[in-house]
Amino acid sequence: MERDIRVRKIKDGTVIDHITAGQALNVLKIIGFAEEFPKTTVTVAINVPSRKAGLKDIVKVEGRELRSEEVDKIALIAPKATINIIRDYRVVEKKKVSIPHKLEGVLKCANPNCITHFEPVKTVFMVERKDPIKLRCHYCERVMGEAEIVTQF
Amino acid sequence: MEFEGRDIISIRDFSLEEIRYILDSALRMEARMAEELCLLEGRILACLFFEPSTRTRLSFETAMKRLGGRVIGFSKAGVASVAKGENLTDTIKTVANYADVIVMRHPREGAARLAAEVSDVPVINAGDGSNQHPTQTLLDLYTIKKEKGRLDVTTAIVGDLKYGRTVHSLAHALAMFGAGLILVSPPGLEMPPEVLSDLRELGAEVTRSSLEEAVREAEVLYVTRIQKERFPDPEEYEKVKGAYKITPETLTKAREDLIVMHPLPRVDEISPEVDLTRHARYFQQVRNGIPVRMALLALVLGAE
């Protein structure tokens, strides 16, 4: 066959497309495929030419749909990503990730002296900028950027 | 403007108009300080100082008593329930049943915001770790406004700009009012990039400069302490300490109307001889803490 198909279609699962180039491995960490789903087939494409973004990454996860908490985390590092839910080889749902104004209980504060590490309280971050991401801890007011966020995945 | 029941946690929570309102209210309080006021008669302030403090605690206690109110509290966490293992949330929920307003200093950043969320009575942050100390910022602004008649003044901030909680919130507030900022700090103690980017987002003109140059240009010289423990090498500390010390000689090229401020306590970053110059304002600054804190207590308790 002449057509160059690098990644085969999946029967059931999720295709995360339009991931910011270079972030595919962080997406894998977010969905925790190695620990939680050791037998899940995951296909990763890095630096795929894209008309819109120049280059993009793609992750295909077979037999699994993503939890909303995972989608929220993906949005933080790949704000232009799309989530395609596949059932029986067909896209049954397609949505863009979106960063909420406020993130609750999703991340830990990078400030080791933040009160959230010492008291029984859910972390809250206000999203001050979406791309590139800038979060501010609601409690200690410390700012976190992408570099501090990805170390948590 | 509605302040009753409100918490005072961070300068970032206040708009320009709200800050102006607080400063005007403090001015009215100052005019009435000679009177025996009973605006807060029958009200109780709980001062919870999980970290030692002299002036801030005494200043709040004085403010409350000048308004006719009473004060309870502790000034060392070691004697408090905390030593028995109680968490902050429970301590605050308990104290909120005893008092009408809580003033708290705590070593962890974010503690004041958390306290405010679990308390039924207003919480005033008297310092949460290296984060915020909003009443210090308000009294600094009050001092500048009183001395200069305006807040868009060229202000040089000197010393530890990395860890000093007072300088971050002061710089933020001054930037809101359109002040020009000149930053003077030893290597390694510069203003953190995220604070700088905040200041620039507020439209502030921020420059870095030497102490000599800053003294020539500034209308306000805000000096802070450089803490010895920030330096791994004691020799390095000694060098830096000398280079940033303010003496009458340092001020010879200053503008006639330059004022020198300091949040105090000072160690040796301003020589005592400066106290006698026309520039010194740090003791007036301390005094201004009283009307500012009186105004805040009266405002959050709905008595102003």
Short mmCIF file of C-alpha atoms in Angstrom, two decimals:
data_model
loop_
_atom_site.label_atom_id
_atom_site.label_comp_id
_atom_site.label_asym_id
_atom_site.label_seq_id
_atom_site.Cartn_x
_atom_site.Cartn_y
_atom_site.Cartn_z
CA MET A 1 0.00 0.00 0.00
CA GLU A 2 1.35 3.41 -1.01
CA ARG A 3 -0.27 5.35 1.80
CA ASP A 4 1.99 5.88 4.74
CA ILE A 5 0.04 4.77 7.78
CA ARG A 6 2.32 5.09 10.76
CA VAL A 7 -0.22 4.48 13.47
CA ARG A 8 -2.98 1.94 13.13
CA LYS A 9 -6.58 2.66 14.07
CA ILE A 10 -7.82 1.53 17.46
CA LYS A 11 -11.06 -0.33 18.12
CA ASP A 12 -12.03 1.12 21.50
CA GLY A 13 -10.29 3.74 23.57
CA THR A 14 -9.10 7.33 23.41
CA VAL A 15 -7.04 9.31 20.96
CA ILE A 16 -5.45 12.40 22.39
CA ASP A 17 -4.57 14.56 19.42
CA HIS A 18 -2.99 18.01 18.96
CA ILE A 19 -0.78 17.57 22.01
CA THR A 20 1.86 20.33 22.21
CA ALA A 21 4.96 18.86 20.55
CA GLY A 22 7.25 17.33 23.13
CA GLN A 23 4.57 16.75 25.77
CA ALA A 24 3.49 13.21 24.81
CA LEU A 25 5.62 11.57 27.47
CA ASN A 26 4.16 13.83 30.14
CA VAL A 27 0.68 12.90 28.93
CA LEU A 28 1.64 9.25 29.42
CA LYS A 29 2.70 10.04 32.97
CA ILE A 30 -0.64 11.76 33.63
CA ILE A 31 -2.67 8.78 32.45
CA GLY A 32 -0.34 6.57 34.49
CA PHE A 33 -0.34 3.85 31.87
CA ALA A 34 2.67 2.00 33.19
CA GLU A 35 1.49 1.65 36.78
CA GLU A 36 -2.26 1.53 36.48
CA PHE A 37 -2.73 -0.26 33.16
CA PRO A 38 0.37 -2.33 32.48
CA LYS A 39 -1.36 -4.30 29.75
CA THR A 40 -2.92 -1.37 27.92
CA THR A 41 -1.62 -0.81 24.40
CA VAL A 42 -0.51 2.77 24.01
CA THR A 43 0.73 4.25 20.76
CA VAL A 44 2.75 7.45 20.87
CA ALA A 45 3.65 9.70 17.97
CA ILE A 46 6.03 12.54 18.60
CA ASN A 47 6.69 15.55 16.35
CA VAL A 48 4.03 14.71 13.80
CA PRO A 49 3.76 17.43 11.11
CA SER A 50 0.55 19.39 11.62
CA ARG A 51 -0.98 22.07 9.43
CA LYS A 52 -2.15 24.12 12.41
CA ALA A 53 0.67 23.80 14.91
CA GLY A 54 3.69 22.91 12.79
CA LEU A 55 4.41 19.87 14.93
CA LYS A 56 2.24 17.96 17.37
CA ASP A 57 2.22 14.78 19.43
CA ILE A 58 -0.49 12.12 19.45
CA VAL A 59 -1.25 9.46 22.08
CA LYS A 60 -3.64 6.56 21.46
CA VAL A 61 -4.79 4.54 24.43
CA GLU A 62 -6.60 1.30 23.71
CA GLY A 63 -9.53 0.05 25.74
CA ARG A 64 -9.68 3.00 28.06
CA GLU A 65 -11.48 6.33 28.36
CA LEU A 66 -10.00 9.16 30.39
CA ARG A 67 -11.20 10.46 33.74
CA SER A 68 -12.08 14.15 33.93
CA GLU A 69 -9.23 14.75 36.38
CA GLU A 70 -6.78 13.37 33.80
CA VAL A 71 -8.23 15.59 31.10
CA ASP A 72 -7.82 18.63 33.38
CA LYS A 73 -4.16 17.77 33.90
CA ILE A 74 -3.55 17.23 30.19
CA ALA A 75 -5.04 20.66 29.51
CA LEU A 76 -2.37 22.23 31.71
CA ILE A 77 0.53 21.07 29.55
CA ALA A 78 -1.24 20.68 26.20
CA PRO A 79 -3.92 23.38 26.07
CA LYS A 80 -4.77 22.71 22.41
CA ALA A 81 -5.23 18.95 22.78
CA THR A 82 -8.40 17.19 21.63
CA ILE A 83 -9.82 14.05 23.20
CA ASN A 84 -11.47 11.61 20.81
CA ILE A 85 -13.43 8.74 22.30
CA ILE A 86 -13.37 5.73 19.99
CA ARG A 87 -15.90 2.90 20.06
CA ASP A 88 -15.83 0.18 17.45
CA TYR A 89 -13.31 2.10 15.32
CA ARG A 90 -15.53 5.21 15.19
CA VAL A 91 -15.13 8.56 16.86
CA VAL A 92 -18.23 8.80 19.06
CA GLU A 93 -17.17 11.91 20.94
CA LYS A 94 -14.67 14.64 20.23
CA LYS A 95 -13.88 17.44 22.64
CA LYS A 96 -11.22 20.04 23.17
CA VAL A 97 -9.53 20.14 26.53
CA SER A 98 -10.18 23.28 28.51
CA ILE A 99 -8.44 24.80 31.47
CA PRO A 100 -10.86 25.82 34.20
CA HIS A 101 -10.42 29.12 36.08
CA LYS A 102 -9.78 27.20 39.25
CA LEU A 103 -8.12 23.82 39.86
CA GLU A 104 -9.16 21.99 43.00
CA GLY A 105 -7.32 19.00 44.43
CA VAL A 106 -5.52 18.26 41.16
CA LEU A 107 -1.99 19.41 41.97
CA LYS A 108 0.26 19.88 44.97
CA CYS A 109 1.75 23.26 45.77
CA ALA A 110 5.41 23.57 44.81
CA ASN A 111 6.11 25.62 47.92
CA PRO A 112 7.22 23.15 50.62
CA ASN A 113 6.19 25.61 53.34
CA CYS A 114 2.64 26.06 52.01
CA ILE A 115 -0.02 25.37 54.63
CA THR A 116 -1.70 22.84 52.28
CA HIS A 117 1.13 20.38 53.06
CA PHE A 118 0.38 20.52 56.79
CA GLU A 119 -3.38 20.83 57.19
CA PRO A 120 -6.23 18.63 55.98
CA VAL A 121 -7.20 20.90 53.09
CA LYS A 122 -7.67 20.44 49.34
CA THR A 123 -5.26 22.47 47.21
CA VAL A 124 -6.77 25.26 45.12
CA PHE A 125 -4.99 27.01 42.27
CA MET A 126 -6.25 30.00 40.34
CA VAL A 127 -5.38 29.94 36.64
CA GLU A 128 -3.84 33.33 35.85
CA ARG A 129 -2.72 32.49 32.32
CA LYS A 130 -3.55 29.52 30.15
CA ASP A 131 -0.83 29.36 27.52
CA PRO A 132 1.88 29.10 28.73
CA ILE A 133 0.27 28.02 31.95
CA LYS A 134 0.60 30.16 35.08
CA LEU A 135 -1.10 29.05 38.29
CA ARG A 136 -1.22 30.78 41.65
CA CYS A 137 -1.78 28.88 44.89
CA HIS A 138 -4.94 30.25 46.50
CA TYR A 139 -3.34 29.82 49.92
CA CYS A 140 0.35 30.74 49.77
CA GLU A 141 0.13 32.80 46.51
CA ARG A 142 3.17 31.06 45.07
CA VAL A 143 3.19 30.98 41.27
CA MET A 144 3.70 27.68 39.40
CA GLY A 145 4.61 27.33 35.75
CA GLU A 146 4.82 24.36 33.43
CA ALA A 147 8.22 23.21 34.72
CA GLU A 148 6.92 22.86 38.29
CA ILE A 149 3.68 21.25 37.15
CA VAL A 150 5.21 18.48 35.03
CA THR A 151 7.46 17.28 37.84
CA GLN A 152 4.30 16.19 39.67
CA PHE A 153 3.12 13.76 37.00
CA MET B 1 -17.81 50.59 50.71
CA GLU B 2 -18.53 47.38 52.60
CA PHE B 3 -15.81 46.06 54.90
CA GLU B 4 -17.86 44.57 57.72
CA GLY B 5 -17.07 40.88 58.21
CA ARG B 6 -14.27 41.00 55.65
CA ASP B 7 -10.89 39.30 56.10
CA ILE B 8 -7.61 41.14 55.56
CA ILE B 9 -5.33 38.46 54.12
CA SER B 10 -3.39 39.80 51.17
CA ILE B 11 -2.87 43.18 49.55
CA ARG B 12 -3.80 41.44 46.29
CA ASP B 13 -7.41 41.17 47.52
CA PHE B 14 -7.89 44.94 47.47
CA SER B 15 -8.72 47.34 44.68
CA LEU B 16 -7.19 50.78 44.39
CA GLU B 17 -10.41 52.36 45.69
CA GLU B 18 -10.53 50.03 48.68
CA ILE B 19 -6.93 50.83 49.63
CA ARG B 20 -7.68 54.57 49.34
CA TYR B 21 -10.74 54.10 51.54
CA ILE B 22 -8.71 52.31 54.24
CA LEU B 23 -6.04 55.04 54.16
CA ASP B 24 -8.68 57.79 54.45
CA SER B 25 -10.28 55.94 57.31
CA ALA B 26 -6.87 55.70 59.06
CA LEU B 27 -6.44 59.44 58.63
CA ARG B 28 -9.77 60.02 60.38
CA MET B 29 -8.70 57.65 63.16
CA GLU B 30 -5.43 59.48 63.63
CA ALA B 31 -7.28 62.76 64.05
CA ARG B 32 -9.29 61.18 66.87
CA MET B 33 -6.46 59.38 68.65
CA ALA B 34 -6.37 61.84 71.54
CA GLU B 35 -10.01 61.09 72.34
CA GLU B 36 -11.10 58.18 74.45
CA LEU B 37 -12.85 56.15 71.77
CA CYS B 38 -15.35 53.44 72.54
CA LEU B 39 -16.13 52.29 68.99
CA LEU B 40 -15.25 48.68 69.85
CA GLU B 41 -16.41 48.61 73.45
CA GLY B 42 -17.48 45.10 74.41
CA ARG B 43 -15.63 43.54 71.47
CA ILE B 44 -12.78 41.07 71.85
CA LEU B 45 -9.71 40.69 69.65
CA ALA B 46 -7.84 37.36 69.70
CA CYS B 47 -4.13 37.80 68.89
CA LEU B 48 -2.78 34.42 67.79
CA PHE B 49 0.95 34.67 67.31
CA PHE B 50 2.32 31.27 66.37
CA GLU B 51 5.61 33.03 65.72
CA PRO B 52 7.22 35.63 67.96
CA SER B 53 6.58 39.29 67.19
CA THR B 54 6.93 42.40 69.29
CA ARG B 55 5.81 45.40 67.36
CA THR B 56 3.04 43.95 65.26
CA ARG B 57 1.37 42.29 68.25
CA LEU B 58 1.75 45.31 70.51
CA SER B 59 0.54 47.58 67.74
CA PHE B 60 -2.65 45.54 67.24
CA GLU B 61 -3.24 45.34 70.99
CA THR B 62 -2.78 49.10 71.31
CA ALA B 63 -5.13 49.73 68.38
CA MET B 64 -7.84 47.53 69.89
CA LYS B 65 -7.50 49.07 73.35
CA ARG B 66 -7.56 52.60 71.94
CA LEU B 67 -10.92 51.72 70.42
CA GLY B 68 -12.25 50.52 73.77
CA GLY B 69 -12.02 46.81 72.99
CA ARG B 70 -10.32 43.99 74.84
CA VAL B 71 -7.59 41.54 73.81
CA ILE B 72 -6.96 37.84 74.43
CA GLY B 73 -4.39 35.55 72.85
CA PHE B 74 -0.98 33.96 72.91
CA SER B 75 2.37 34.86 71.49
CA LYS B 76 4.21 31.58 71.38
CA ALA B 77 2.92 28.47 69.69
CA GLY B 78 4.79 26.37 72.25
CA VAL B 79 2.32 27.23 74.99
CA ALA B 80 -0.69 26.82 72.77
CA SER B 81 -2.86 23.91 71.86
CA VAL B 82 -0.61 23.49 68.83
CA ALA B 83 2.00 21.98 71.14
CA LYS B 84 -0.55 19.31 71.99
CA GLY B 85 -0.91 18.48 68.31
CA GLU B 86 -4.10 20.38 67.45
CA ASN B 87 -4.24 21.47 63.85
CA LEU B 88 -4.64 25.10 62.82
CA THR B 89 -8.17 24.59 61.52
CA ASP B 90 -9.42 23.38 64.90
CA THR B 91 -7.59 26.12 66.80
CA ILE B 92 -9.21 28.79 64.64
CA LYS B 93 -12.69 27.25 64.83
CA THR B 94 -12.36 27.25 68.61
CA VAL B 95 -11.04 30.79 68.97
CA ALA B 96 -13.73 32.10 66.60
CA ASN B 97 -16.19 31.18 69.37
CA TYR B 98 -14.37 33.37 71.88
CA ALA B 99 -13.54 36.51 69.93
CA ASP B 100 -15.11 38.98 67.49
CA VAL B 101 -11.99 39.27 65.34
CA ILE B 102 -8.75 37.31 64.99
CA VAL B 103 -5.28 38.66 64.23
CA MET B 104 -2.86 35.90 63.34
CA ARG B 105 0.82 35.44 62.58
CA HIS B 106 1.89 32.00 61.43
CA PRO B 107 5.18 30.58 60.09
CA ARG B 108 3.56 28.82 57.11
CA GLU B 109 2.56 30.59 53.92
CA GLY B 110 -1.16 30.42 53.26
CA ALA B 111 -2.10 29.86 56.91
CA ALA B 112 -4.03 33.13 57.10
CA ARG B 113 -6.16 32.33 54.03
CA LEU B 114 -6.99 28.92 55.46
CA ALA B 115 -7.83 30.45 58.85
CA ALA B 116 -10.16 32.94 57.17
CA GLU B 117 -11.97 30.13 55.38
CA VAL B 118 -12.74 28.22 58.56
CA SER B 119 -13.41 31.18 60.84
CA ASP B 120 -16.84 32.71 61.40
CA VAL B 121 -15.26 35.99 62.48
CA PRO B 122 -12.94 38.22 60.41
CA VAL B 123 -9.28 37.23 60.26
CA ILE B 124 -6.50 39.77 59.84
CA ASN B 125 -3.18 38.42 58.59
CA ALA B 126 -0.25 39.68 60.65
CA GLY B 127 2.24 37.72 58.54
CA ASP B 128 2.05 34.23 57.01
CA GLY B 129 5.57 32.87 56.54
CA SER B 130 7.33 34.74 53.76
CA ASN B 131 4.08 35.50 51.93
CA GLN B 132 2.05 38.52 53.02
CA HIS B 133 1.88 41.10 55.76
CA PRO B 134 -0.90 43.35 54.45
CA THR B 135 -1.21 45.65 57.46
CA GLN B 136 2.51 46.47 57.16
CA THR B 137 1.94 47.35 53.50
CA LEU B 138 -1.04 49.52 54.37
CA LEU B 139 0.90 51.40 57.05
CA ASP B 140 3.78 51.86 54.60
CA LEU B 141 1.38 53.31 52.04
CA TYR B 142 -0.20 55.47 54.72
CA THR B 143 3.22 56.83 55.66
CA ILE B 144 4.13 57.60 52.05
CA LYS B 145 0.75 59.25 51.41
CA LYS B 146 1.05 61.36 54.55
CA GLU B 147 4.60 62.44 53.80
CA LYS B 148 4.32 62.92 50.05
CA GLY B 149 0.63 63.58 49.52
CA ARG B 150 0.51 60.92 46.78
CA LEU B 151 1.48 57.32 46.10
CA ASP B 152 2.92 57.46 42.57
CA VAL B 153 6.33 58.22 44.00
CA THR B 154 9.71 56.96 42.80
CA THR B 155 10.60 54.41 45.44
CA ALA B 156 13.92 52.65 45.86
CA ILE B 157 13.63 49.35 47.71
CA VAL B 158 16.92 48.22 49.21
CA GLY B 159 18.05 44.98 50.79
CA ASP B 160 16.74 41.43 50.71
CA LEU B 161 14.23 41.56 47.87
CA LYS B 162 14.06 37.79 47.53
CA TYR B 163 12.71 36.63 50.87
CA GLY B 164 11.37 39.84 52.41
CA ARG B 165 7.60 39.50 52.56
CA THR B 166 7.06 43.21 53.15
CA VAL B 167 8.83 44.25 49.97
CA HIS B 168 6.82 42.01 47.65
CA SER B 169 3.47 43.30 48.82
CA LEU B 170 4.68 46.90 49.06
CA ALA B 171 6.08 46.76 45.52
CA HIS B 172 2.78 45.28 44.31
CA ALA B 173 0.72 48.00 45.99
CA LEU B 174 2.99 50.82 44.79
CA ALA B 175 2.85 49.43 41.27
CA MET B 176 -0.96 49.55 41.46
CA PHE B 177 -0.69 53.27 42.21
CA GLY B 178 1.71 53.89 39.33
CA ALA B 179 4.88 54.37 41.35
CA GLY B 180 8.28 53.92 39.72
CA LEU B 181 10.38 51.25 41.44
CA ILE B 182 14.15 51.12 41.75
CA LEU B 183 15.44 47.82 43.07
CA VAL B 184 18.74 47.59 44.93
CA SER B 185 19.84 44.21 46.22
CA PRO B 186 22.95 42.09 46.68
CA PRO B 187 23.54 39.25 44.18
CA GLY B 188 21.42 36.25 45.07
CA LEU B 189 18.80 38.30 46.91
CA GLU B 190 17.14 39.87 43.86
CA MET B 191 13.40 40.19 43.43
CA PRO B 192 12.04 36.80 42.25
CA PRO B 193 11.13 36.70 38.53
CA GLU B 194 7.45 35.95 39.21
CA VAL B 195 7.15 39.04 41.41
CA LEU B 196 8.88 41.12 38.73
CA SER B 197 6.55 39.85 36.04
CA ASP B 198 3.56 40.68 38.27
CA LEU B 199 4.87 44.23 38.70
CA ARG B 200 5.34 44.63 34.96
CA GLU B 201 1.83 43.28 34.32
CA LEU B 202 0.57 46.05 36.59
CA GLY B 203 2.36 48.49 34.31
CA ALA B 204 5.11 49.46 36.74
CA GLU B 205 8.39 50.90 35.57
CA VAL B 206 10.97 48.76 37.35
CA THR B 207 14.72 49.34 37.19
CA ARG B 208 17.71 47.81 38.96
CA SER B 209 20.34 50.14 40.22
CA SER B 210 23.26 50.74 42.56
CA LEU B 211 22.59 52.22 45.97
CA GLU B 212 24.31 55.53 45.06
CA GLU B 213 22.21 56.00 41.95
CA ALA B 214 19.02 54.98 43.73
CA VAL B 215 19.63 57.49 46.53
CA ARG B 216 20.03 60.30 43.96
CA GLU B 217 16.80 59.51 42.16
CA ALA B 218 14.39 58.26 44.80
CA GLU B 219 11.70 60.15 46.67
CA VAL B 220 11.34 57.25 49.08
CA LEU B 221 14.18 54.96 50.18
CA TYR B 222 12.69 51.80 51.69
CA VAL B 223 15.42 49.84 53.46
CA THR B 224 15.05 46.25 54.66
CA ARG B 225 17.24 44.00 56.72
CA ILE B 226 19.61 41.55 55.06
CA GLN B 227 19.49 38.42 57.14
CA LYS B 228 22.75 36.74 57.98
CA GLU B 229 21.25 33.26 57.70
CA ARG B 230 20.64 33.79 53.96
CA PHE B 231 24.39 33.61 53.32
CA PRO B 232 26.26 30.31 53.36
CA ASP B 233 29.56 32.22 53.70
CA PRO B 234 29.80 34.64 56.68
CA GLU B 235 32.50 36.67 54.89
CA GLU B 236 30.19 37.25 51.96
CA TYR B 237 27.55 38.52 54.38
CA GLU B 238 29.96 40.98 55.98
CA LYS B 239 30.88 42.38 52.54
CA VAL B 240 27.27 42.80 51.47
CA LYS B 241 26.17 44.23 54.79
CA GLY B 242 28.74 47.03 54.53
CA ALA B 243 27.83 47.85 50.94
CA TYR B 244 24.16 48.41 51.77
CA LYS B 245 24.49 50.33 54.98
CA ILE B 246 22.78 53.74 55.03
CA THR B 247 24.74 56.48 56.77
CA PRO B 248 24.45 60.31 56.63
CA GLU B 249 27.26 60.16 54.01
CA THR B 250 25.22 57.81 51.81
CA LEU B 251 22.48 60.43 51.81
CA THR B 252 24.60 63.46 50.89
CA LYS B 253 23.51 63.31 47.25
CA ALA B 254 19.89 62.57 48.05
CA ARG B 255 17.02 64.85 47.09
CA GLU B 256 16.13 67.35 49.76
CA ASP B 257 12.74 65.70 50.28
CA LEU B 258 13.88 62.06 50.29
CA ILE B 259 12.33 60.05 53.09
CA VAL B 260 13.96 56.91 54.51
CA MET B 261 11.65 54.13 55.68
CA HIS B 262 12.27 50.74 57.29
CA PRO B 263 9.78 48.14 58.56
CA LEU B 264 11.97 47.63 61.66
CA PRO B 265 13.58 46.02 63.57
CA ARG B 266 16.81 47.29 62.05
CA VAL B 267 20.12 45.74 62.92
CA ASP B 268 22.80 47.89 61.39
CA GLU B 269 21.53 48.65 57.89
CA ILE B 270 20.72 52.24 58.91
CA SER B 271 23.22 53.92 61.21
CA PRO B 272 21.71 55.67 64.27
CA GLU B 273 23.10 59.01 62.99
CA VAL B 274 20.55 58.87 60.16
CA ASP B 275 17.80 59.16 62.81
CA LEU B 276 18.80 62.79 63.27
CA THR B 277 18.66 63.71 59.59
CA ARG B 278 15.64 65.31 57.91
CA HIS B 279 15.20 62.10 55.90
CA ALA B 280 14.40 59.60 58.66
CA ARG B 281 10.76 58.53 58.88
CA TYR B 282 10.91 54.97 60.29
CA PHE B 283 9.72 55.84 63.76
CA GLN B 284 6.80 57.84 62.36
CA GLN B 285 6.15 54.79 60.18
CA VAL B 286 5.87 52.59 63.29
CA ARG B 287 3.55 55.12 64.88
CA ASN B 288 1.35 55.10 61.78
CA GLY B 289 0.70 51.41 62.39
CA ILE B 290 -1.72 52.35 65.16
CA PRO B 291 -4.28 54.44 63.22
CA VAL B 292 -4.06 52.03 60.26
CA ARG B 293 -4.78 49.01 62.48
CA MET B 294 -7.47 50.93 64.36
CA ALA B 295 -9.14 51.70 61.04
CA LEU B 296 -8.96 48.06 59.92
CA LEU B 297 -10.35 46.69 63.19
CA ALA B 298 -13.20 49.21 63.15
CA LEU B 299 -13.94 48.56 59.47
CA VAL B 300 -14.10 44.75 59.67
CA LEU B 301 -16.21 44.97 62.82
CA GLY B 302 -18.60 47.41 61.15
CA ALA B 303 -17.91 50.20 63.64
CA GLU B 304 -16.38 52.81 61.35
#
